[in-house]
Coordinates of C-alpha atoms in Angstrom, one line a residue:
M47 CA 18.2 0.7 -10.3
T48 CA 15.6 -2.1 -10.0
F49 CA 12.7 -1.6 -7.6
T50 CA 13.3 -5.7 -5.7
A51 CA 10.6 -7.4 -3.9
V52 CA 11.3 -9.5 -1.4
P53 CA 8.1 -11.6 0.2
L54 CA 8.9 -13.6 3.1
T55 CA 6.7 -16.3 3.1
L56 CA 4.8 -19.8 3.6
Y57 CA 4.1 -19.5 0.4
P58 CA 6.4 -18.0 -2.4
D59 CA 4.1 -19.2 -5.5
M60 CA 1.9 -16.6 -4.7
F61 CA 4.2 -14.3 -6.0
P62 CA 4.2 -12.4 -8.6
G63 CA 0.8 -13.6 -8.9
P64 CA -1.4 -10.9 -10.4
L65 CA 1.6 -8.3 -10.4
G66 CA 3.0 -10.7 -13.4
H67 CA -0.2 -9.3 -15.7
S68 CA -0.7 -5.9 -17.5
M69 CA 1.8 -2.6 -16.5
A70 CA 3.2 -4.2 -13.3
G71 CA 3.9 -7.6 -15.3
R72 CA 5.3 -5.2 -18.9
A73 CA 7.3 -3.9 -15.8
L74 CA 9.1 -7.2 -14.5
E75 CA 9.6 -8.5 -17.7
S76 CA 11.5 -5.1 -18.4
G77 CA 13.9 -5.2 -15.5
T78 CA 12.3 -2.4 -13.9
W79 CA 11.3 -4.4 -10.9
A80 CA 12.1 -8.1 -9.8
C81 CA 10.6 -10.5 -7.7
A82 CA 12.2 -12.9 -5.4
P83 CA 10.4 -14.5 -3.1
V84 CA 12.3 -17.0 0.2
Q85 CA 10.0 -19.8 1.6
I86 CA 10.5 -18.7 5.9
R87 CA 10.2 -22.7 6.0
D88 CA 13.3 -23.3 4.8
F89 CA 15.2 -22.0 7.5
A90 CA 13.5 -24.0 10.5
I91 CA 15.8 -26.9 11.6
D92 CA 13.5 -30.3 12.9
R93 CA 13.2 -32.4 10.5
H94 CA 9.3 -31.3 9.9
R95 CA 10.5 -28.6 9.3
T96 CA 8.3 -26.5 11.8
V97 CA 7.4 -23.5 12.0
D98 CA 4.4 -22.4 14.3
D99 CA 3.7 -23.3 17.7
T100 CA 1.1 -23.0 20.3
P101 CA 0.5 -19.5 21.5
A102 CA 2.5 -19.3 25.4
G103 CA -0.4 -18.6 27.5
G104 CA -3.0 -20.8 26.0
G105 CA -6.1 -20.3 23.5
A106 CA -6.5 -21.1 19.5
G107 CA -4.0 -20.8 16.3
M108 CA -0.4 -21.3 16.0
V109 CA 2.0 -18.5 16.0
L110 CA 5.6 -18.1 14.1
K111 CA 8.6 -18.7 15.6
A112 CA 10.6 -16.1 16.8
D113 CA 13.7 -18.4 15.8
V114 CA 13.2 -19.2 12.0
L115 CA 11.5 -15.8 11.8
G116 CA 15.1 -15.0 12.8
R117 CA 16.9 -16.8 10.2
A118 CA 14.4 -16.2 7.1
I119 CA 15.1 -12.0 7.7
D120 CA 18.4 -12.4 8.6
H121 CA 19.0 -14.5 5.1
A122 CA 17.0 -11.7 3.7
V123 CA 18.7 -9.0 4.9
A124 CA 22.1 -10.5 3.5
A125 CA 20.7 -11.4 0.2
H126 CA 19.6 -7.5 -0.4
P127 CA 21.3 -5.2 2.2
G128 CA 19.6 -1.5 2.6
L129 CA 16.2 -2.4 2.1
P130 CA 13.4 -1.8 4.4
L131 CA 12.7 -4.2 6.6
L132 CA 8.0 -4.4 6.4
A133 CA 6.3 -7.0 8.2
M134 CA 2.0 -7.3 6.7
T135 CA 0.0 -6.9 10.3
P136 CA -3.4 -5.2 11.2
R137 CA -1.3 -4.9 14.8
G138 CA 0.3 -2.2 12.0
A139 CA 0.4 1.8 11.2
P140 CA -1.8 2.0 8.2
V141 CA -0.5 2.3 4.8
T142 CA -1.1 5.9 3.0
Q143 CA 0.0 6.7 0.2
A144 CA 2.7 9.5 0.9
R145 CA 4.5 5.6 2.3
V146 CA 4.2 4.3 -0.7
R147 CA 5.2 7.4 -2.6
S148 CA 8.9 7.1 -0.5
L149 CA 8.9 3.1 -0.5
A150 CA 8.8 3.8 -4.6
A151 CA 11.3 5.9 -4.4
G152 CA 13.5 3.3 -2.9
P153 CA 15.6 0.4 -3.5
G154 CA 12.4 -2.5 -2.8
A155 CA 11.6 -4.0 0.3
I156 CA 11.6 -7.3 1.8
I157 CA 8.1 -8.0 3.1
L158 CA 7.6 -10.2 5.7
C159 CA 4.2 -12.2 5.6
G160 CA 2.1 -13.4 8.5
R161 CA 0.0 -15.9 9.3
F162 CA -1.8 -17.9 11.6
E163 CA -2.3 -15.8 14.8
G164 CA 0.6 -14.3 13.4
F165 CA 3.9 -13.4 15.3
D166 CA 6.3 -14.0 17.7
E167 CA 6.3 -10.7 19.2
R168 CA 10.0 -10.6 20.2
I169 CA 11.1 -11.0 16.5
F170 CA 9.8 -7.0 16.6
D171 CA 11.6 -6.4 19.6
A172 CA 15.5 -8.1 18.0
R173 CA 15.1 -7.1 14.5
P174 CA 14.3 -3.1 13.3
I175 CA 11.6 -4.2 11.4
E176 CA 8.2 -1.6 10.9
Q177 CA 4.9 -2.7 10.6
L178 CA 2.7 -1.6 8.3
S179 CA -1.7 -2.8 7.6
M180 CA -3.7 -2.8 4.8
G181 CA -6.7 -1.4 6.7
D182 CA -9.0 -2.9 10.1
I183 CA -9.7 -6.1 7.6
V184 CA -8.5 -9.7 8.7
L185 CA -6.8 -11.6 5.9
S186 CA -5.8 -14.8 6.3
G187 CA -1.9 -14.1 5.5
G188 CA 0.1 -11.3 4.8
E189 CA 1.0 -12.0 1.2
M190 CA -2.4 -10.2 -0.2
A191 CA -1.7 -7.4 2.0
A192 CA 2.6 -7.1 0.7
L193 CA 0.5 -7.9 -3.2
L194 CA -1.9 -4.9 -2.4
L195 CA 1.5 -2.8 -1.0
L196 CA 3.5 -4.1 -3.9
D197 CA 1.0 -3.2 -6.7
A198 CA 1.3 0.6 -5.0
C199 CA 4.6 0.9 -5.3
I200 CA 5.2 -0.5 -8.6
R201 CA 2.8 1.7 -10.5
L202 CA 4.7 4.9 -9.6
L203 CA 8.0 3.1 -10.6
P204 CA 9.3 5.4 -13.6
G205 CA 8.3 4.9 -17.1
V206 CA 5.3 1.5 -15.2
M207 CA 2.6 4.3 -15.6
G208 CA 1.8 5.2 -19.8
A209 CA 2.3 9.3 -18.4
A210 CA 4.4 10.6 -15.6
S211 CA 1.1 12.2 -14.5
S212 CA -1.7 10.2 -15.1
G213 CA -1.3 9.1 -11.1
D214 CA -1.8 12.9 -10.1
D215 CA -5.0 12.8 -9.6
E216 CA -5.5 10.2 -7.4
S217 CA -6.9 9.3 -5.1
F218 CA -5.4 10.2 -1.8
E219 CA -2.7 11.8 -4.2
N220 CA -3.7 15.2 -2.5
G221 CA -5.5 14.0 1.0
L222 CA -9.0 13.9 -1.3
I223 CA -10.7 11.0 -2.5
E224 CA -10.8 11.6 -6.3
Y225 CA -13.6 13.4 -8.3
P226 CA -15.3 11.6 -10.1
H227 CA -15.4 9.8 -14.0
Y228 CA -17.3 10.2 -17.0
T229 CA -17.2 8.6 -20.9
R230 CA -18.4 7.9 -23.5
P231 CA -21.3 8.2 -24.8
A232 CA -22.9 11.2 -23.3
T233 CA -26.4 10.1 -22.1
W234 CA -26.5 6.1 -21.1
E235 CA -30.4 5.1 -20.0
G236 CA -31.2 8.2 -19.7
R237 CA -28.4 9.4 -17.8
T238 CA -26.2 12.4 -19.1
I239 CA -22.6 13.7 -18.4
P240 CA -22.1 16.6 -16.6
E241 CA -22.4 19.6 -18.7
V242 CA -19.3 20.9 -17.8
L243 CA -17.3 18.2 -19.0
R244 CA -18.6 19.0 -22.7
S245 CA -18.1 22.9 -22.4
G246 CA -14.2 22.6 -23.6
D247 CA -13.9 25.3 -20.8
H248 CA -10.7 23.9 -19.1
A249 CA -11.1 26.5 -16.0
K250 CA -14.4 25.4 -15.4
I251 CA -13.2 21.4 -15.4
A252 CA -10.5 22.2 -12.7
A253 CA -13.2 23.8 -10.5
W254 CA -15.9 21.1 -10.8
R255 CA -13.6 18.4 -10.2
K256 CA -11.7 20.1 -7.4
Q257 CA -15.4 20.9 -6.2
R258 CA -16.8 17.2 -6.6
A259 CA -13.3 15.3 -4.8
E260 CA -13.7 17.6 -1.6
E261 CA -17.6 17.5 -1.5
D262 CA -17.5 13.8 -1.7
T263 CA -14.2 13.3 0.4
R264 CA -16.4 15.4 2.9
L265 CA -19.4 13.3 2.5
R266 CA -18.2 10.1 2.4
R267 CA -14.7 9.8 4.0
P268 CA -15.1 12.4 6.9
D269 CA -11.5 11.2 8.9
L270 CA -9.8 11.8 5.5
W271 CA -11.6 15.5 4.8
E272 CA -11.0 16.0 8.5
R273 CA -7.1 15.5 8.5
H274 CA -7.0 17.7 4.8
E275 CA -9.3 21.0 6.4
G276 CA -6.4 20.1 9.3
A277 CA -3.7 19.9 7.0
R278 CA -5.2 23.0 4.9
D279 CA -5.8 25.6 7.6
R280 CA -2.4 24.6 9.6
P281 CA -0.2 28.2 9.2
A282 CA 3.0 27.4 7.8
S283 CA 5.7 27.5 10.1
G284 CA 7.1 30.8 9.4
A285 CA 3.8 32.4 9.7
R286 CA 3.9 30.6 13.6
Q287 CA 7.1 32.1 13.7
Q288 CA 6.0 35.8 12.8
K289 CA 2.7 35.3 15.0
K290 CA 4.8 35.0 17.7
D291 CA 7.4 37.8 17.4

């Protein structure tokens, strides 16, 4: 199965962009994934190919029109049936590594990329669109957010990373940020690689890495640490049932 990315955008030349290089680029060339951007402007029906209009109620900026978006979405859905329909917007739910994994395990995605002040809200009432955000930041458009999301998905596709286990210990995979890494030379500007990593004792190395991942998550990302601790302390459903009984 080929993972198919279908960005709906006013700037189709932005795709595959950086995803045409390195691991993602090689995977694109080999057919592991495909990129089929759709120009939203093609679905405007006036002679000026208008895709936006002023906000109802007044205010700055412009808003992408629901009628144009609807036609573009319907075209993409008909051309690529079965793909989930996503929209990149700061009003969306934050993307998690778990969501990335679920998308990477599927057939791909149709990704609506916003511009200007965003979308006419009625498009979300009229179409089954999952709204996603790449973080509490404001970008010039949804294309960069879509590229980030696609990169996160593509690297998980079978055969893209050199080793199947390459992503197992990375940040967010286990609810923690990743432990720090070191490589040669052993000493650099008076700073030495931790002795345990040069010991050859794999059990001690694993314990050190686990401890550092937990410490760094607690100090740098207390929000992640709180969720991790909550998940770890939560009893299994069977244990809860036994306690009730």
